[in-house]
PDB file of C-alpha atoms in Angstrom:
ATOM      1  CA  MET A   1     -29.409  25.762  -9.444  1.00 43.00           C
ATOM      2  CA  LYS A   2     -29.131  23.783 -12.666  1.00 52.00           C
ATOM      3  CA  THR A   3     -26.151  21.843 -11.231  1.00 49.00           C
ATOM      4  CA  LEU A   4     -28.178  20.924  -8.136  1.00 47.00           C
ATOM      5  CA  GLY A   5     -30.841  19.406 -10.382  1.00 54.00           C
ATOM      6  CA  HIS A   6     -28.218  17.313 -12.166  1.00 53.00           C
ATOM      7  CA  PHE A   7     -26.940  15.963  -8.868  1.00 48.00           C
ATOM      8  CA  ALA A   8     -30.454  15.214  -7.651  1.00 49.00           C
ATOM      9  CA  LYS A   9     -30.924  13.095 -10.777  1.00 57.00           C
ATOM     10  CA  ALA A  10     -27.557  11.410 -10.143  1.00 53.00           C
ATOM     11  CA  ALA A  11     -28.529  10.649  -6.539  1.00 50.00           C
ATOM     12  CA  LEU A  12     -31.796   9.088  -7.707  1.00 51.00           C
ATOM     13  CA  ALA A  13     -29.938   7.018 -10.310  1.00 57.00           C
ATOM     14  CA  THR A  14     -27.481   5.908  -7.614  1.00 53.00           C
ATOM     15  CA  GLY A  15     -30.343   4.719  -5.405  1.00 53.00           C
ATOM     16  CA  ILE A  16     -31.818   2.748  -8.289  1.00 55.00           C
ATOM     17  CA  LEU A  17     -28.401   1.290  -9.103  1.00 52.00           C
ATOM     18  CA  PHE A  18     -27.824   0.030  -5.572  1.00 52.00           C
ATOM     19  CA  ALA A  19     -31.342  -1.320  -5.279  1.00 52.00           C
ATOM     20  CA  ALA A  20     -30.742  -3.257  -8.512  1.00 54.00           C
ATOM     21  CA  THR A  21     -27.334  -4.610  -7.446  1.00 49.00           C
ATOM     22  CA  GLY A  22     -28.372  -5.539  -3.926  1.00 53.00           C
ATOM     23  CA  ALA A  23     -26.909  -4.385  -0.630  1.00 48.00           C
ATOM     24  CA  HIS A  24     -24.493  -7.343  -0.426  1.00 52.00           C
ATOM     25  CA  ALA A  25     -22.660  -6.536  -3.663  1.00 62.00           C
ATOM     26  CA  ALA A  26     -19.315  -4.755  -3.873  1.00 83.00           C
ATOM     27  CA  GLY A  27     -19.504  -1.182  -5.037  1.00 92.00           C
ATOM     28  CA  SER A  28     -18.046   2.296  -4.951  1.00 95.00           C
ATOM     29  CA  LEU A  29     -18.986   5.963  -4.771  1.00 97.00           C
ATOM     30  CA  ASP A  30     -16.618   8.531  -6.270  1.00 97.00           C
ATOM     31  CA  LEU A  31     -16.629  12.336  -6.081  1.00 98.00           C
ATOM     32  CA  ASN A  32     -14.035  14.634  -7.622  1.00 98.00           C
ATOM     33  CA  LEU A  33     -13.684  18.373  -7.974  1.00 98.00           C
ATOM     34  CA  GLY A  34     -11.676  20.549 -10.334  1.00 97.00           C
ATOM     35  CA  PRO A  35     -11.395  24.278 -10.910  1.00 96.00           C
ATOM     36  CA  ASP A  36     -14.317  24.219 -13.362  1.00 96.00           C
ATOM     37  CA  ALA A  37     -15.952  20.826 -12.812  1.00 97.00           C
ATOM     38  CA  VAL A  38     -17.549  18.374 -10.424  1.00 97.00           C
ATOM     39  CA  GLN A  39     -18.032  14.663 -11.127  1.00 97.00           C
ATOM     40  CA  PHE A  40     -19.942  11.949  -9.272  1.00 97.00           C
ATOM     41  CA  ASP A  41     -19.800   8.236 -10.138  1.00 97.00           C
ATOM     42  CA  ALA A  42     -21.358   5.136  -8.588  1.00 97.00           C
ATOM     43  CA  ALA A  43     -20.801   1.482  -9.440  1.00 96.00           C
ATOM     44  CA  GLY A  44     -21.986  -1.850  -8.114  1.00 95.00           C
ATOM     45  CA  GLU A  45     -21.127  -5.460  -8.827  1.00 95.00           C
ATOM     46  CA  ILE A  46     -24.099  -7.237 -10.419  1.00 95.00           C
ATOM     47  CA  ALA A  47     -22.256 -10.559 -10.792  1.00 95.00           C
ATOM     48  CA  HIS A  48     -18.748 -11.713  -9.929  1.00 95.00           C
ATOM     49  CA  GLY A  49     -16.411  -9.502 -11.994  1.00 96.00           C
ATOM     50  CA  VAL A  50     -19.213  -7.543 -13.700  1.00 97.00           C
ATOM     51  CA  MET A  51     -19.756  -3.909 -12.691  1.00 97.00           C
ATOM     52  CA  LEU A  52     -22.750  -1.706 -13.550  1.00 97.00           C
ATOM     53  CA  GLY A  53     -22.175   1.988 -13.010  1.00 96.00           C
ATOM     54  CA  GLY A  54     -23.096   5.493 -13.927  1.00 96.00           C
ATOM     55  CA  GLY A  55     -22.250   9.081 -13.259  1.00 97.00           C
ATOM     56  CA  VAL A  56     -22.445  12.720 -14.172  1.00 97.00           C
ATOM     57  CA  LEU A  57     -19.787  15.320 -14.958  1.00 97.00           C
ATOM     58  CA  HIS A  58     -20.758  18.981 -14.872  1.00 97.00           C
ATOM     59  CA  SER A  59     -18.240  21.455 -16.253  1.00 97.00           C
ATOM     60  CA  ASP A  60     -18.102  25.188 -16.848  1.00 95.00           C
ATOM     61  CA  TYR A  61     -14.686  24.875 -18.537  1.00 94.00           C
ATOM     62  CA  ARG A  62     -15.631  27.047 -21.511  1.00 87.00           C
ATOM     63  CA  GLU A  63     -19.391  26.821 -21.619  1.00 88.00           C
ATOM     64  CA  ASP A  64     -21.984  24.868 -19.683  1.00 93.00           C
ATOM     65  CA  ALA A  65     -21.684  21.099 -20.274  1.00 96.00           C
ATOM     66  CA  THR A  66     -23.194  18.133 -18.455  1.00 97.00           C
ATOM     67  CA  ILE A  67     -22.126  14.643 -19.456  1.00 97.00           C
ATOM     68  CA  TYR A  68     -24.037  11.614 -18.139  1.00 97.00           C
ATOM     69  CA  HIS A  69     -22.881   8.029 -18.531  1.00 97.00           C
ATOM     70  CA  ALA A  70     -23.950   4.467 -17.776  1.00 97.00           C
ATOM     71  CA  GLN A  71     -21.503   1.616 -18.191  1.00 97.00           C
ATOM     72  CA  LEU A  72     -21.164  -2.151 -17.968  1.00 98.00           C
ATOM     73  CA  LEU A  73     -17.620  -3.409 -17.379  1.00 98.00           C
ATOM     74  CA  GLY A  74     -15.806  -6.637 -16.758  1.00 98.00           C
ATOM     75  CA  ALA A  75     -13.521  -5.884 -13.814  1.00 97.00           C
ATOM     76  CA  GLN A  76     -10.776  -7.465 -11.733  1.00 96.00           C
ATOM     77  CA  ARG A  77      -9.113  -6.108  -8.612  1.00 92.00           C
ATOM     78  CA  THR A  78      -6.089  -7.803  -7.066  1.00 94.00           C
ATOM     79  CA  ARG A  79      -3.198  -6.640  -4.885  1.00 92.00           C
ATOM     80  CA  GLU A  80      -1.206  -5.913  -8.048  1.00 96.00           C
ATOM     81  CA  ARG A  81      -3.806  -4.242 -10.286  1.00 97.00           C
ATOM     82  CA  ASP A  82      -7.312  -2.862 -10.700  1.00 96.00           C
ATOM     83  CA  VAL A  83      -8.641  -3.146 -14.289  1.00 98.00           C
ATOM     84  CA  GLY A  84     -11.941  -2.972 -16.127  1.00 98.00           C
ATOM     85  CA  ILE A  85     -13.049  -2.939 -19.752  1.00 98.00           C
ATOM     86  CA  GLY A  86     -16.441  -2.663 -21.402  1.00 98.00           C
ATOM     87  CA  ALA A  87     -19.163  -0.506 -22.924  1.00 98.00           C
ATOM     88  CA  ARG A  88     -20.428   2.937 -21.938  1.00 98.00           C
ATOM     89  CA  TRP A  89     -23.413   5.001 -23.068  1.00 98.00           C
ATOM     90  CA  THR A  90     -22.543   8.701 -22.850  1.00 97.00           C
ATOM     91  CA  GLN A  91     -25.158  11.458 -23.095  1.00 97.00           C
ATOM     92  CA  TYR A  92     -24.057  15.056 -23.719  1.00 97.00           C
ATOM     93  CA  ASP A  93     -26.147  18.071 -22.685  1.00 97.00           C
ATOM     94  CA  THR A  94     -24.098  21.132 -23.648  1.00 95.00           C
ATOM     95  CA  ASP A  95     -24.346  24.678 -24.934  1.00 93.00           C
ATOM     96  CA  TYR A  96     -22.735  23.375 -28.151  1.00 93.00           C
ATOM     97  CA  GLY A  97     -25.130  20.502 -28.826  1.00 94.00           C
ATOM     98  CA  ASN A  98     -26.883  17.471 -27.385  1.00 95.00           C
ATOM     99  CA  GLY A  99     -26.718  13.780 -28.151  1.00 96.00           C
ATOM    100  CA  GLY A 100     -25.418  10.453 -27.009  1.00 97.00           C
ATOM    101  CA  GLY A 101     -23.715   7.324 -28.123  1.00 97.00           C
ATOM    102  CA  LEU A 102     -22.330   3.919 -27.273  1.00 98.00           C
ATOM    103  CA  GLY A 103     -18.604   3.662 -26.769  1.00 97.00           C
ATOM    104  CA  LEU A 104     -15.890   1.353 -25.528  1.00 98.00           C
ATOM    105  CA  GLY A 105     -13.085   1.791 -23.066  1.00 98.00           C
ATOM    106  CA  GLY A 106     -11.883   0.976 -19.621  1.00 98.00           C
ATOM    107  CA  TYR A 107      -9.524   1.721 -16.780  1.00 98.00           C
ATOM    108  CA  GLY A 108      -6.319   0.299 -15.396  1.00 98.00           C
ATOM    109  CA  TYR A 109      -4.271   0.946 -12.270  1.00 98.00           C
ATOM    110  CA  VAL A 110      -1.177  -0.762 -10.902  1.00 98.00           C
ATOM    111  CA  TYR A 111      -0.222  -0.817  -7.225  1.00 97.00           C
ATOM    112  CA  LEU A 112       3.395   0.079  -6.543  1.00 97.00           C
ATOM    113  CA  PRO A 113       5.255  -2.833  -4.886  1.00 95.00           C
ATOM    114  CA  GLN A 114       7.384  -0.431  -2.812  1.00 95.00           C
ATOM    115  CA  ALA A 115       4.277   1.458  -1.632  1.00 96.00           C
ATOM    116  CA  PRO A 116       1.234  -0.866  -1.798  1.00 94.00           C
ATOM    117  CA  SER A 117      -1.147   1.912  -0.735  1.00 97.00           C
ATOM    118  CA  VAL A 118      -0.273   3.874  -3.898  1.00 98.00           C
ATOM    119  CA  SER A 119      -1.619   3.101  -7.367  1.00 98.00           C
ATOM    120  CA  VAL A 120      -1.159   4.920 -10.667  1.00 98.00           C
ATOM    121  CA  GLY A 121      -3.076   4.582 -13.902  1.00 98.00           C
ATOM    122  CA  GLY A 122      -5.889   5.997 -15.908  1.00 98.00           C
ATOM    123  CA  TYR A 123      -9.053   5.524 -17.896  1.00 98.00           C
ATOM    124  CA  GLY A 124     -10.416   6.273 -21.328  1.00 98.00           C
ATOM    125  CA  PHE A 125     -13.668   5.884 -23.262  1.00 98.00           C
ATOM    126  CA  TYR A 126     -14.322   6.668 -26.924  1.00 98.00           C
ATOM    127  CA  THR A 127     -17.685   6.946 -28.695  1.00 97.00           C
ATOM    128  CA  PRO A 128     -17.405   6.700 -32.511  1.00 97.00           C
ATOM    129  CA  SER A 129     -19.840   8.352 -34.916  1.00 95.00           C
ATOM    130  CA  VAL A 130     -21.326   5.042 -36.096  1.00 96.00           C
ATOM    131  CA  VAL A 131     -23.288   4.642 -32.816  1.00 95.00           C
ATOM    132  CA  THR A 132     -24.359   8.192 -31.921  1.00 96.00           C
ATOM    133  CA  SER A 133     -27.596  10.150 -31.851  1.00 96.00           C
ATOM    134  CA  GLY A 134     -28.637  13.777 -31.879  1.00 95.00           C
ATOM    135  CA  ASP A 135     -25.953  16.379 -32.608  1.00 94.00           C
ATOM    136  CA  LEU A 136     -23.111  14.117 -31.443  1.00 96.00           C
ATOM    137  CA  ASP A 137     -20.647  12.902 -34.066  1.00 95.00           C
ATOM    138  CA  ASP A 138     -18.091  11.390 -31.654  1.00 96.00           C
ATOM    139  CA  GLY A 139     -16.751  11.973 -28.168  1.00 97.00           C
ATOM    140  CA  TYR A 140     -14.200  10.888 -25.623  1.00 97.00           C
ATOM    141  CA  GLU A 141     -13.133  11.198 -22.005  1.00 98.00           C
ATOM    142  CA  PHE A 142      -9.748  10.172 -20.662  1.00 98.00           C
ATOM    143  CA  GLY A 143      -7.735  10.815 -17.545  1.00 98.00           C
ATOM    144  CA  VAL A 144      -4.728   9.837 -15.459  1.00 98.00           C
ATOM    145  CA  ARG A 145      -4.674   9.501 -11.678  1.00 98.00           C
ATOM    146  CA  ALA A 146      -2.426   8.784  -8.736  1.00 98.00           C
ATOM    147  CA  ARG A 147      -4.379   7.190  -5.866  1.00 98.00           C
ATOM    148  CA  TYR A 148      -3.541   6.666  -2.197  1.00 98.00           C
ATOM    149  CA  ALA A 149      -5.491   4.196  -0.013  1.00 97.00           C
ATOM    150  CA  PHE A 150      -6.028   5.957   3.325  1.00 97.00           C
ATOM    151  CA  THR A 151      -7.955   2.921   4.584  1.00 97.00           C
ATOM    152  CA  PRO A 152      -9.018  -0.321   2.870  1.00 92.00           C
ATOM    153  CA  ASN A 153     -12.289   1.410   1.870  1.00 95.00           C
ATOM    154  CA  VAL A 154     -11.196   5.012   1.180  1.00 97.00           C
ATOM    155  CA  ASP A 155      -8.935   6.200  -1.657  1.00 96.00           C
ATOM    156  CA  GLY A 156      -7.947   9.791  -2.256  1.00 98.00           C
ATOM    157  CA  TYR A 157      -6.531  10.820  -5.608  1.00 98.00           C
ATOM    158  CA  VAL A 158      -5.224  13.610  -7.800  1.00 98.00           C
ATOM    159  CA  GLY A 159      -5.434  13.531 -11.559  1.00 98.00           C
ATOM    160  CA  LEU A 160      -5.926  15.174 -14.920  1.00 98.00           C
ATOM    161  CA  ARG A 161      -8.990  14.772 -17.160  1.00 98.00           C
ATOM    162  CA  GLN A 162     -10.049  15.806 -20.650  1.00 98.00           C
ATOM    163  CA  ALA A 163     -13.512  15.375 -22.145  1.00 97.00           C
ATOM    164  CA  ALA A 164     -14.400  16.463 -25.674  1.00 97.00           C
ATOM    165  CA  ALA A 165     -17.056  15.958 -28.317  1.00 97.00           C
ATOM    166  CA  ASP A 166     -17.476  16.647 -32.015  1.00 96.00           C
ATOM    167  CA  PHE A 167     -20.947  17.923 -32.866  1.00 95.00           C
ATOM    168  CA  ASP A 168     -22.685  17.716 -36.265  1.00 91.00           C
ATOM    169  CA  ASN A 169     -23.510  21.412 -36.264  1.00 88.00           C
ATOM    170  CA  ARG A 170     -21.744  24.737 -36.591  1.00 82.00           C
ATOM    171  CA  HIS A 171     -19.859  24.194 -33.299  1.00 84.00           C
ATOM    172  CA  GLY A 172     -17.795  21.193 -34.466  1.00 84.00           C
ATOM    173  CA  ASN A 173     -15.148  19.754 -32.128  1.00 91.00           C
ATOM    174  CA  ARG A 174     -15.208  21.169 -28.579  1.00 95.00           C
ATOM    175  CA  THR A 175     -13.227  20.480 -25.428  1.00 95.00           C
ATOM    176  CA  LEU A 176     -15.880  20.303 -22.710  1.00 96.00           C
ATOM    177  CA  ASP A 177     -13.604  19.814 -19.698  1.00 97.00           C
ATOM    178  CA  ARG A 178      -9.857  19.817 -19.163  1.00 97.00           C
ATOM    179  CA  GLY A 179      -7.790  20.172 -16.033  1.00 96.00           C
ATOM    180  CA  ALA A 180      -6.688  18.894 -12.682  1.00 98.00           C
ATOM    181  CA  GLN A 181      -8.955  17.205 -10.173  1.00 97.00           C
ATOM    182  CA  VAL A 182      -8.865  15.968  -6.613  1.00 98.00           C
ATOM    183  CA  GLY A 183     -11.213  13.256  -5.436  1.00 98.00           C
ATOM    184  CA  VAL A 184     -12.217  10.574  -3.007  1.00 98.00           C
ATOM    185  CA  ARG A 185     -13.585   7.094  -3.663  1.00 97.00           C
ATOM    186  CA  LEU A 186     -15.443   4.994  -1.087  1.00 97.00           C
ATOM    187  CA  SER A 187     -15.481   1.226  -1.665  1.00 93.00           C
ATOM    188  CA  PHE A 188     -17.772  -1.226   0.085  1.00 89.00           C
TER     189      PHE A 188
END
C-alpha cells in the first residue's frame, strides 16, 4: 500500500509537470521494473533543449527505500546521439535514513549506424556531501541500457542500475537498489 501512495504522488507531480511545460512541448514517460524495484520518470521540454523532469524509484532490494528526484537538464537528441547534462535534486526516504541533496550528472546514448533503431549508453548522477540535508552524506545512481525503438515514439530497453547513499548515522554507506531492469519509454 505504501508503494501505491508513492506512485499516486508521482502521478500528481507528472500532471503538474505537464501543465507547467504545456501540451505542445516534447516530453517522455518512462516506466521500468526489476526484480526488487519499480521506477517511473517523466520529463518535458520547457524551452528548446532544456528538459524539466522528475521521478520516483521504489526498491525492496535489501530494505525499503524510495528515492525521489527532480532535474533540470540541457539536452540534445539527433539521429546519432541522445545526450543531456545538468542538475538533480534527490530525496531519499529509506529504512536507513532520510535526506536529500543537489547533484550533477547526465545521460548519453549513441545510435548504432548499422542498426539505427538500437542505441546503447547510460546515465549517472552524484550528490556530494557539501549540498545535502538530513541524514544524507552523499549518494549516487548510475545505470547502463540498451534501447530498441519499436516505433518513433516507443522505446523498449533492458539495463542494469545501482543506487546507493552514505548516511550520517550508524547505517553508513548502503546500496539501495542494484540489478537488472526492463522498461518502456513513450516520447511525444
